[in-house]
Short mmCIF file of C-alpha atoms in Angstrom, two decimals:
data_model
loop_
_atom_site.label_atom_id
_atom_site.label_comp_id
_atom_site.label_asym_id
_atom_site.label_seq_id
_atom_site.Cartn_x
_atom_site.Cartn_y
_atom_site.Cartn_z
CA MET F 1 33.57 213.76 95.02
CA ALA F 2 33.97 214.95 91.41
CA MET F 3 37.41 214.64 89.86
CA SER F 4 38.96 217.92 88.75
CA SER F 5 39.62 218.22 85.01
CA PRO F 6 42.99 219.15 83.46
CA ILE F 7 41.49 222.55 82.63
CA ASP F 8 40.54 223.06 86.30
CA GLU F 9 44.09 222.21 87.35
CA ILE F 10 45.60 224.65 84.84
CA ARG F 11 43.21 227.36 86.02
CA SER F 12 44.18 226.70 89.63
CA ILE F 13 47.90 227.07 88.77
CA ARG F 14 47.24 230.33 86.92
CA ILE F 15 45.24 231.71 89.86
CA LYS F 16 48.37 231.12 92.01
CA LYS F 17 50.45 233.06 89.44
CA LEU F 18 47.89 235.83 89.70
CA GLU F 19 48.46 235.92 93.45
CA ILE F 20 52.26 236.08 92.93
CA LEU F 21 51.83 239.18 90.79
CA LYS F 22 49.54 240.81 93.36
CA SER F 23 51.98 239.99 96.18
CA ARG F 24 54.66 241.91 94.23
CA GLY F 25 52.36 244.94 94.02
CA ILE F 26 51.61 244.31 90.32
CA ASN F 27 48.06 244.79 89.06
CA PRO F 28 47.45 241.91 86.58
CA TYR F 29 44.67 243.95 84.89
CA PRO F 30 45.87 247.57 84.80
CA ALA F 31 43.73 250.28 83.23
CA LYS F 32 46.71 251.78 81.38
CA ILE F 33 50.10 250.78 80.00
CA SER F 34 52.88 252.94 81.48
CA PHE F 35 54.51 253.61 78.09
CA LYS F 36 53.29 254.44 74.60
CA VAL F 37 52.78 251.45 72.30
CA ILE F 38 52.71 251.19 68.49
CA PRO F 39 50.41 248.74 66.66
CA ILE F 40 52.32 245.64 65.55
CA GLU F 41 51.24 246.02 61.92
CA LYS F 42 52.78 249.54 61.88
CA VAL F 43 56.01 248.27 63.45
CA LYS F 44 56.28 245.55 60.80
CA LYS F 45 55.51 247.99 57.99
CA ASP F 46 58.04 250.63 59.16
CA PHE F 47 60.58 248.24 60.69
CA LYS F 48 63.62 249.26 58.63
CA LYS F 49 63.12 252.92 59.51
CA LEU F 50 62.48 252.12 63.19
CA GLU F 51 65.55 249.89 63.42
CA LYS F 52 67.74 252.52 61.79
CA SER F 53 66.62 255.15 64.31
CA ARG F 54 67.83 252.85 67.15
CA LYS F 55 65.10 254.33 69.36
CA GLN F 56 63.20 252.21 71.84
CA LEU F 57 59.53 251.55 71.21
CA GLY F 58 56.62 249.77 72.84
CA ILE F 59 54.35 247.03 71.48
CA THR F 60 51.63 244.95 73.09
CA GLY F 61 49.66 241.80 72.37
CA ARG F 62 48.86 238.25 73.44
CA VAL F 63 51.66 235.75 74.07
CA MET F 64 51.19 232.95 71.52
CA ALA F 65 54.48 231.02 71.80
CA LYS F 66 57.59 230.89 74.05
CA ARG F 67 61.08 229.51 73.30
CA GLU F 68 63.52 229.44 76.25
CA HIS F 69 67.31 229.57 75.82
CA GLY F 70 68.91 229.43 79.28
CA GLY F 71 69.20 233.00 80.50
CA SER F 72 67.01 234.36 77.70
CA LEU F 73 63.86 233.57 75.73
CA PHE F 74 61.99 234.49 72.58
CA PHE F 75 58.22 234.82 72.54
CA ASP F 76 55.62 235.80 69.95
CA LEU F 77 53.13 238.59 70.57
CA PHE F 78 49.90 238.61 68.57
CA SER F 79 47.64 241.61 68.01
CA GLY F 80 46.15 241.25 64.55
CA GLU F 81 49.64 240.25 63.39
CA THR F 82 52.50 238.41 65.11
CA PHE F 83 55.82 239.91 66.22
CA GLN F 84 58.81 238.36 67.97
CA VAL F 85 60.21 239.64 71.29
CA PHE F 86 63.53 238.78 72.95
CA VAL F 87 63.86 238.89 76.76
CA SER F 88 67.15 238.41 78.61
CA LYS F 89 68.44 238.68 82.20
CA GLU F 90 71.01 241.17 80.97
CA LYS F 91 68.39 243.70 79.77
CA VAL F 92 65.47 243.29 82.17
CA GLY F 93 67.42 242.19 85.26
CA GLU F 94 67.55 238.77 86.91
CA ASP F 95 64.58 239.39 89.22
CA ASN F 96 62.27 240.60 86.41
CA PHE F 97 63.43 237.79 84.16
CA SER F 98 62.69 235.15 86.83
CA LEU F 99 59.28 236.73 87.44
CA PHE F 100 58.53 236.63 83.72
CA LEU F 101 59.40 232.92 83.55
CA SER F 102 57.31 232.10 86.60
CA VAL F 103 54.08 233.98 85.80
CA ILE F 104 53.76 234.39 82.01
CA ASP F 105 51.63 231.82 80.17
CA ILE F 106 50.52 231.37 76.58
CA GLY F 107 47.41 233.54 76.27
CA ASP F 108 48.55 236.37 78.56
CA PHE F 109 48.59 239.96 77.29
CA VAL F 110 51.88 241.76 77.89
CA ALA F 111 53.45 245.02 76.81
CA VAL F 112 57.19 245.35 76.13
CA TRP F 113 59.55 248.28 75.64
CA GLY F 114 62.85 247.94 73.82
CA LYS F 115 65.00 248.42 70.73
CA PRO F 116 64.15 246.83 67.38
CA PHE F 117 66.79 244.56 65.84
CA ILE F 118 67.22 241.73 63.32
CA THR F 119 68.19 238.27 64.61
CA LYS F 120 70.73 235.95 62.97
CA LYS F 121 67.76 234.21 61.36
CA LYS F 122 66.72 237.56 59.82
CA GLU F 123 63.65 237.89 62.07
CA PRO F 124 62.52 241.43 63.04
CA THR F 125 62.50 241.46 66.85
CA ILE F 126 62.18 243.75 69.88
CA ASP F 127 64.97 243.43 72.47
CA ALA F 128 62.92 244.03 75.61
CA ALA F 129 64.25 246.34 78.30
CA ARG F 130 60.91 246.39 80.19
CA TRP F 131 57.77 244.28 80.28
CA GLU F 132 54.37 244.71 81.87
CA MET F 133 51.52 242.30 82.48
CA ILE F 134 48.36 243.91 81.15
CA SER F 135 45.87 241.00 81.27
CA LYS F 136 46.46 237.61 82.88
CA SER F 137 44.66 234.67 81.20
CA LEU F 138 43.24 231.97 83.48
CA LEU F 139 42.23 229.37 80.87
CA PRO F 140 44.59 227.76 78.33
CA LEU F 141 44.20 228.43 74.61
CA PRO F 142 43.50 225.48 72.28
CA GLU F 143 46.65 223.84 70.92
CA LYS F 144 47.69 225.89 67.91
CA TRP F 145 48.26 223.01 65.49
CA HIS F 146 44.62 221.93 65.48
CA GLY F 147 42.78 224.69 67.33
CA LEU F 148 39.12 223.83 67.97
CA SER F 149 38.28 220.59 66.18
CA ASP F 150 34.63 220.46 67.30
CA ILE F 151 32.70 222.53 64.72
CA GLU F 152 29.88 223.44 67.11
CA GLU F 153 32.43 224.47 69.73
CA ARG F 154 34.04 226.76 67.14
CA PHE F 155 30.73 228.58 66.69
CA ARG F 156 29.97 228.72 70.44
CA LYS F 157 33.45 230.04 71.24
CA ARG F 158 34.00 232.19 68.19
CA TYR F 159 36.56 234.28 70.10
CA LEU F 160 38.86 231.23 70.22
CA ASP F 161 38.05 230.31 66.63
CA LEU F 162 39.11 233.79 65.50
CA LEU F 163 42.25 233.70 67.62
CA MET F 164 43.48 230.30 66.44
CA ASN F 165 42.36 230.35 62.81
CA GLU F 166 43.70 232.99 60.44
CA GLU F 167 41.30 231.88 57.67
CA VAL F 168 38.31 232.59 59.93
CA ARG F 169 39.69 236.02 60.90
CA SER F 170 40.23 237.00 57.27
CA ARG F 171 36.74 235.84 56.33
CA PHE F 172 35.17 238.26 58.81
CA VAL F 173 37.47 241.07 57.74
CA GLN F 174 36.25 240.35 54.20
CA ARG F 175 32.66 240.49 55.41
CA SER F 176 33.29 243.96 56.83
CA LYS F 177 34.74 245.11 53.50
CA ILE F 178 31.73 243.71 51.60
CA ILE F 179 29.25 245.58 53.81
CA ARG F 180 31.29 248.78 53.54
CA GLU F 181 31.33 248.48 49.75
CA LEU F 182 27.58 247.78 49.67
CA ARG F 183 27.01 250.98 51.58
CA ASN F 184 29.35 252.91 49.26
CA LEU F 185 27.48 251.68 46.18
CA PHE F 186 24.10 252.79 47.55
CA GLU F 187 25.48 256.16 48.61
CA LYS F 188 26.95 256.70 45.13
CA SER F 189 23.53 255.93 43.65
CA GLU F 190 21.99 258.60 45.92
CA PHE F 191 19.99 256.27 48.16
CA VAL F 192 19.23 257.61 51.65
CA ASP F 193 20.42 255.42 54.54
CA VAL F 194 17.47 254.92 56.95
CA GLU F 195 16.58 252.93 60.07
CA THR F 196 13.19 251.34 60.68
CA PRO F 197 11.80 249.55 63.77
CA MET F 198 12.93 246.10 64.93
CA LEU F 199 9.77 245.67 67.01
CA HIS F 200 6.59 245.45 64.90
CA PRO F 201 2.98 245.43 66.08
CA ILE F 202 2.16 243.24 63.05
CA PRO F 203 4.71 240.78 61.58
CA GLY F 204 4.73 241.86 57.92
CA GLY F 205 6.84 242.36 54.83
CA ALA F 206 7.45 238.69 54.02
CA LEU F 207 5.93 235.23 54.35
CA ALA F 208 7.54 233.86 57.51
CA LYS F 209 6.86 232.85 61.11
CA PRO F 210 7.85 235.62 63.56
CA PHE F 211 9.38 235.68 67.03
CA THR F 212 6.93 237.07 69.58
CA THR F 213 7.69 239.20 72.63
CA HIS F 214 5.66 241.29 75.08
CA HIS F 215 6.03 244.91 76.11
CA ASN F 216 5.06 245.20 79.78
CA ALA F 217 4.40 248.95 80.05
CA LEU F 218 2.11 249.01 76.99
CA ASP F 219 0.83 245.48 77.70
CA ILE F 220 1.01 244.51 74.03
CA ASP F 221 2.56 241.69 72.05
CA LEU F 222 5.24 242.75 69.57
CA TYR F 223 7.15 240.84 66.91
CA LEU F 224 10.80 240.92 65.94
CA ARG F 225 10.82 242.11 62.37
CA ILE F 226 10.80 239.53 59.62
CA ALA F 227 11.50 242.25 57.02
CA PRO F 228 11.68 246.07 56.96
CA GLU F 229 9.68 246.25 53.71
CA LEU F 230 6.41 247.87 54.80
CA TYR F 231 8.13 250.64 56.77
CA LEU F 232 10.48 251.38 53.89
CA LYS F 233 7.52 251.69 51.52
CA LYS F 234 5.85 254.10 53.95
CA LEU F 235 8.93 256.28 53.45
CA LEU F 236 8.19 256.32 49.70
CA VAL F 237 4.72 257.63 50.61
CA GLY F 238 6.51 260.27 52.71
CA GLY F 239 8.52 261.58 49.76
CA LEU F 240 11.87 259.83 50.27
CA ASN F 241 12.25 258.49 46.75
CA LYS F 242 15.34 256.29 47.21
CA VAL F 243 15.94 254.54 50.54
CA TYR F 244 18.00 251.62 51.80
CA GLU F 245 18.59 249.89 55.12
CA ILE F 246 21.27 247.42 56.18
CA GLY F 247 20.22 245.54 59.30
CA LYS F 248 18.99 242.43 61.07
CA SER F 249 15.77 240.53 60.50
CA PHE F 250 14.46 237.52 62.44
CA ARG F 251 12.46 234.50 61.31
CA ASN F 252 11.29 231.67 63.54
CA GLU F 253 12.35 228.96 61.13
CA GLY F 254 14.60 225.94 60.98
CA VAL F 255 18.39 226.12 61.14
CA ASP F 256 20.35 224.64 58.24
CA PRO F 257 23.48 225.48 56.20
CA LYS F 258 21.58 228.25 54.34
CA HIS F 259 19.37 229.65 57.16
CA ASN F 260 19.96 231.29 60.54
CA PRO F 261 17.00 232.68 62.54
CA GLU F 262 18.84 236.02 62.88
CA PHE F 263 20.29 237.31 59.62
CA THR F 264 21.49 240.48 57.89
CA THR F 265 19.90 241.98 54.81
CA VAL F 266 20.06 245.13 52.77
CA GLU F 267 16.67 246.28 51.43
CA TRP F 268 16.25 249.21 49.08
CA TYR F 269 13.43 250.95 47.20
CA SER F 270 13.35 253.43 44.38
CA ALA F 271 10.31 255.42 43.30
CA TYR F 272 9.57 255.42 39.53
CA TRP F 273 11.53 252.20 38.89
CA ASP F 274 9.98 248.93 37.76
CA GLU F 275 11.46 245.44 38.12
CA GLU F 276 13.39 245.84 34.86
CA ASP F 277 15.15 248.96 36.20
CA MET F 278 15.86 247.09 39.43
CA MET F 279 17.32 244.03 37.70
CA GLN F 280 19.63 246.24 35.62
CA PHE F 281 20.74 248.07 38.77
CA ILE F 282 21.41 244.81 40.64
CA GLU F 283 23.38 243.30 37.77
CA LYS F 284 25.64 246.34 37.53
CA PHE F 285 26.21 246.84 41.24
CA LEU F 286 26.93 243.15 41.92
CA LYS F 287 29.45 243.04 39.07
CA ASP F 288 31.08 246.20 40.47
CA LEU F 289 31.09 244.83 44.01
CA VAL F 290 32.63 241.46 43.08
CA LYS F 291 35.36 243.18 41.07
CA LYS F 292 36.05 245.70 43.85
CA ILE F 293 36.31 243.03 46.56
CA THR F 294 38.02 240.17 44.70
CA LYS F 295 39.89 242.17 41.99
CA LYS F 296 38.47 239.59 39.52
CA THR F 297 35.30 239.02 37.50
CA ASP F 298 35.09 235.29 38.30
CA ILE F 299 34.73 233.63 41.69
CA GLU F 300 35.08 230.05 42.88
CA TYR F 301 32.12 228.67 44.82
CA GLN F 302 31.89 225.05 45.97
CA GLY F 303 33.86 223.68 43.03
CA GLN F 304 32.16 225.89 40.43
CA THR F 305 33.64 228.88 38.58
CA ILE F 306 30.98 231.58 38.49
CA SER F 307 31.47 234.45 36.09
CA PHE F 308 30.24 237.96 36.83
CA SER F 309 31.53 239.29 33.52
CA GLU F 310 28.69 237.90 31.38
CA LYS F 311 25.11 239.14 31.17
CA PHE F 312 22.93 237.58 33.86
CA GLN F 313 20.64 234.87 32.53
CA ARG F 314 16.84 234.80 32.92
CA ILE F 315 14.31 232.01 33.34
CA THR F 316 10.64 232.11 34.32
CA PHE F 317 9.35 230.25 37.36
CA LYS F 318 7.29 227.91 35.14
CA ASP F 319 10.19 227.22 32.76
CA ALA F 320 12.46 226.35 35.71
CA LEU F 321 9.87 223.84 36.97
CA ALA F 322 9.60 222.34 33.48
CA ARG F 323 13.36 222.15 32.91
CA PHE F 324 14.51 220.81 36.26
CA ALA F 325 11.43 219.17 37.87
CA GLN F 326 9.56 217.91 34.77
CA VAL F 327 6.47 219.96 35.69
CA ILE F 328 5.85 220.39 31.96
CA ASP F 329 2.76 222.63 32.07
CA TYR F 330 2.31 224.31 35.44
CA ASP F 331 -1.00 225.94 34.44
CA LYS F 332 -2.58 222.57 33.66
CA GLU F 333 -1.43 220.97 36.91
CA SER F 334 -4.02 220.83 39.71
CA LYS F 335 -3.04 221.32 43.32
CA GLU F 336 -3.55 217.57 43.87
CA SER F 337 -1.29 216.55 40.95
CA LEU F 338 1.38 218.99 42.16
CA LEU F 339 1.14 217.41 45.64
CA LEU F 340 1.94 214.01 44.09
CA ILE F 341 4.92 215.46 42.19
CA ALA F 342 6.20 217.08 45.40
CA ARG F 343 5.97 213.79 47.30
CA ARG F 344 7.96 212.03 44.57
CA PHE F 345 10.79 214.46 45.37
CA GLY F 346 10.54 213.74 49.10
CA ILE F 347 8.61 216.92 49.89
CA GLU F 348 5.60 216.61 52.20
CA PRO F 349 3.45 219.75 51.81
CA GLU F 350 0.55 220.37 54.17
CA SER F 351 -2.93 219.84 52.71
CA PHE F 352 -3.84 223.52 53.24
CA GLU F 353 -0.89 224.87 51.24
CA SER F 354 -1.70 226.69 48.00
CA LYS F 355 -0.67 225.45 44.58
CA GLY F 356 1.88 228.28 44.34
CA LYS F 357 3.40 227.42 47.74
CA ILE F 358 3.78 223.73 46.77
CA ALA F 359 5.39 224.75 43.46
CA ASP F 360 7.79 227.03 45.35
CA GLU F 361 8.84 224.16 47.63
CA ILE F 362 9.53 222.03 44.55
CA PHE F 363 11.56 224.85 43.03
CA LYS F 364 13.65 225.34 46.19
CA LYS F 365 14.52 221.68 46.61
CA VAL F 366 14.74 220.46 43.01
CA CYS F 367 15.38 223.41 40.68
CA ARG F 368 17.42 225.99 42.57
CA PRO F 369 20.51 223.78 43.14
CA HIS F 370 20.88 223.46 39.32
CA ILE F 371 21.12 227.25 38.81
CA GLN F 372 24.79 228.16 39.23
CA ARG F 373 25.36 231.12 36.90
CA PRO F 374 23.82 234.45 37.97
CA THR F 375 20.19 234.04 36.87
CA PHE F 376 17.04 236.08 37.38
CA LEU F 377 14.01 233.90 38.11
CA THR F 378 10.87 235.81 37.02
CA ASN F 379 7.06 235.59 36.77
CA HIS F 380 6.20 234.07 40.16
CA PRO F 381 2.71 232.84 41.16
CA LEU F 382 0.40 235.39 42.78
CA GLU F 383 -0.28 233.25 45.89
CA ILE F 384 3.31 233.53 47.14
CA SER F 385 3.75 237.21 46.26
CA PRO F 386 1.15 239.28 48.17
CA LEU F 387 3.14 242.54 47.96
CA ALA F 388 4.00 242.55 44.23
CA LYS F 389 2.12 244.05 41.28
CA LYS F 390 0.31 241.41 39.22
CA TYR F 391 0.22 241.09 35.44
CA GLU F 392 -3.10 242.09 33.93
CA LYS F 393 -3.42 238.99 31.71
CA ASN F 394 -2.51 236.12 34.08
CA SER F 395 -2.04 235.10 37.72
CA GLU F 396 1.68 235.93 37.80
CA VAL F 397 3.39 238.94 39.37
CA HIS F 398 6.16 241.40 38.49
CA ARG F 399 8.66 239.65 40.76
CA PHE F 400 12.19 238.27 40.41
CA GLN F 401 14.76 236.39 42.42
CA LEU F 402 18.47 236.36 41.68
CA ILE F 403 19.95 232.87 42.03
CA VAL F 404 23.74 232.42 42.09
CA GLY F 405 25.58 229.21 42.93
CA GLY F 406 22.28 227.59 43.91
CA LEU F 407 21.67 230.33 46.50
CA GLU F 408 18.76 232.77 46.49
CA LEU F 409 20.65 236.04 46.77
CA VAL F 410 18.06 238.73 45.97
CA ASN F 411 14.26 238.95 46.02
CA GLY F 412 12.56 241.92 44.41
CA PHE F 413 9.52 243.17 42.51
CA SER F 414 7.51 246.05 41.18
CA GLU F 415 5.76 247.14 44.36
CA LEU F 416 2.01 246.88 44.68
CA ASN F 417 0.74 250.43 45.28
CA ASP F 418 -2.99 249.87 44.69
CA PRO F 419 -4.47 250.04 48.24
CA LEU F 420 -7.69 248.21 47.36
CA ASP F 421 -5.84 245.35 45.64
CA GLN F 422 -3.40 245.19 48.58
CA LEU F 423 -6.27 244.89 51.08
CA GLU F 424 -7.83 242.06 49.07
CA ARG F 425 -4.45 240.26 48.94
CA PHE F 426 -4.12 240.58 52.72
CA LYS F 427 -7.63 239.16 53.17
CA GLU F 428 -6.75 236.18 50.98
CA GLN F 429 -3.64 235.65 53.09
CA GLU F 430 -5.82 235.81 56.22
CA LYS F 431 -8.02 233.01 54.83
CA MET F 432 -4.89 230.93 54.25
CA LYS F 433 -3.78 231.57 57.84
CA LYS F 434 -7.15 230.35 59.17
CA ALA F 435 -6.75 227.24 57.04
CA GLY F 436 -3.43 226.52 58.76
CA GLU F 437 -0.78 228.35 56.70
CA LYS F 438 1.48 229.80 59.42
CA GLU F 439 3.63 231.82 57.01
CA SER F 440 0.79 233.82 55.46
CA HIS F 441 0.80 237.63 55.64
CA PRO F 442 -1.53 239.25 58.22
CA VAL F 443 -3.86 242.13 57.34
CA ASP F 444 -1.99 245.39 58.01
CA GLU F 445 -4.59 248.14 57.94
CA GLU F 446 -2.07 250.88 58.82
CA PHE F 447 0.00 250.00 55.76
CA VAL F 448 -3.11 249.99 53.55
CA GLU F 449 -4.02 253.41 54.96
CA ALA F 450 -0.55 254.69 54.03
CA LEU F 451 -1.07 253.41 50.47
CA GLU F 452 -4.39 255.25 50.31
CA TYR F 453 -2.50 258.53 50.68
CA GLY F 454 -0.68 257.53 47.49
CA MET F 455 2.60 255.68 46.93
CA PRO F 456 4.48 256.33 43.68
CA PRO F 457 5.15 253.40 41.37
CA ALA F 458 8.33 251.82 42.68
CA SER F 459 10.54 248.77 42.73
CA GLY F 460 12.21 247.28 45.77
CA ALA F 461 14.61 244.46 46.52
CA GLY F 462 16.24 242.67 49.42
CA LEU F 463 19.68 241.04 49.38
CA GLY F 464 20.87 238.45 51.90
CA VAL F 465 24.20 239.82 53.13
CA ASP F 466 25.20 236.57 54.83
CA ARG F 467 24.66 234.62 51.60
CA LEU F 468 26.57 237.22 49.59
CA VAL F 469 29.50 236.75 51.98
CA MET F 470 29.16 232.97 51.64
CA LEU F 471 29.38 233.31 47.87
CA ILE F 472 32.36 235.69 47.75
CA THR F 473 34.34 233.81 50.43
CA ASN F 474 33.47 230.35 49.02
CA THR F 475 31.81 229.23 52.25
CA GLU F 476 29.23 226.44 52.36
CA ASN F 477 27.65 226.98 55.79
CA ILE F 478 25.98 230.25 56.82
CA LYS F 479 27.27 229.78 60.40
CA GLU F 480 30.79 230.30 59.05
CA VAL F 481 29.99 233.89 58.01
CA ILE F 482 28.00 234.95 61.11
CA LEU F 483 30.19 235.78 64.09
CA PHE F 484 27.78 234.39 66.66
CA PRO F 485 25.20 232.14 64.94
CA THR F 486 22.12 230.84 66.77
CA MET F 487 22.99 227.61 68.61
CA ARG F 488 21.13 225.16 70.82
CA PRO F 489 22.36 225.68 74.42
CA LYS F 490 24.67 222.95 75.73
#
């Protein structure tokens, strides 16, 4: 016979308290509180005025601490903020006081009605004349002084992490403010907020492995979107000249401190812009956003002070490889010599990978961590940029990435709008897929057809919202800025 755990025993005791309440005709989970309640933050803000009026008021929240004093007790209610309540036999009656002592546990939600007053210790308090159980908890909260010490458990039980850790709560409030400000900045710049499909018949818009699902009624395979790019560009064909979308994308890739299979991005496109216009726009709006959110022009990230007051730096893809990875002349390197360089850095590319893909892996591992100040990386290889316009004189494309604090924050380019060139790029990607490259871009004939109707010259970009939150909140692990990150089941 299995031994019951301490948690099981506590739950069993709380079930008995539940039965006590029911035996007294009290619903432990009522649909409505019998009196009007005021949010705790409003009571704290207006306390002097409320105390002076000497009127009774109601508040509600979760019991987070109890301190008994013979025939009375103090307890703390939490609902976004904490407020102290005083309960005595004299005010609520001996029977109600005894019931309170016998059935109320840390974690229960209660509502109280009473007069506000200041204790001898100068603590704003409600002197309860009535109390009501509004939600009985059956499991104990983690001990407040250390909360959840298991990091994985914190992510699995984010509700407890939020409850016990004020820093975590404020980080997600900050995330909400960042997204709101992002939206405000796009609206002010006259971009149209749009929504595009999550289920795609062809997994396009980026080089990544998709998640596959099946629609029974249509009997077709569909893919969770890896990027909204191709649909957003179809809207440019349709005459919407400035569009943006904030939403989820999904990539069937590894999980590490910088990647989660489900993530949030904002992508936006503007007709008649090129990558220079886009880089200027990004530099201005990120400087504005950082100042709006932090009230400063500098931020601290992982021990580094990063300034958003100075002009963003620039470095080409080849120059970054030369400076940080000693790939002195990328053009003269063969694929085989680049493979050897990659292996010296502990990178094991597949034999079918292109020269550009191998160079990109070297950049990500070796070069990117060195780039701390806001820096635009430009002039990427054609092989890893199938949707960007190419330069006429070489095999590079009109593409950029913004790197800040060693994080890739933005990816953007002058959009390829030549349908014949786009089709050839897709076919090259298809050859790479047949050779074994799982992250190559499939041929999307519907998108090519849309381009054949004519797409204006345009520039587009995508920003990783989760990484932006990491940067602004000085957070190292992406799981810390996603409320419910992807986890292996226990």
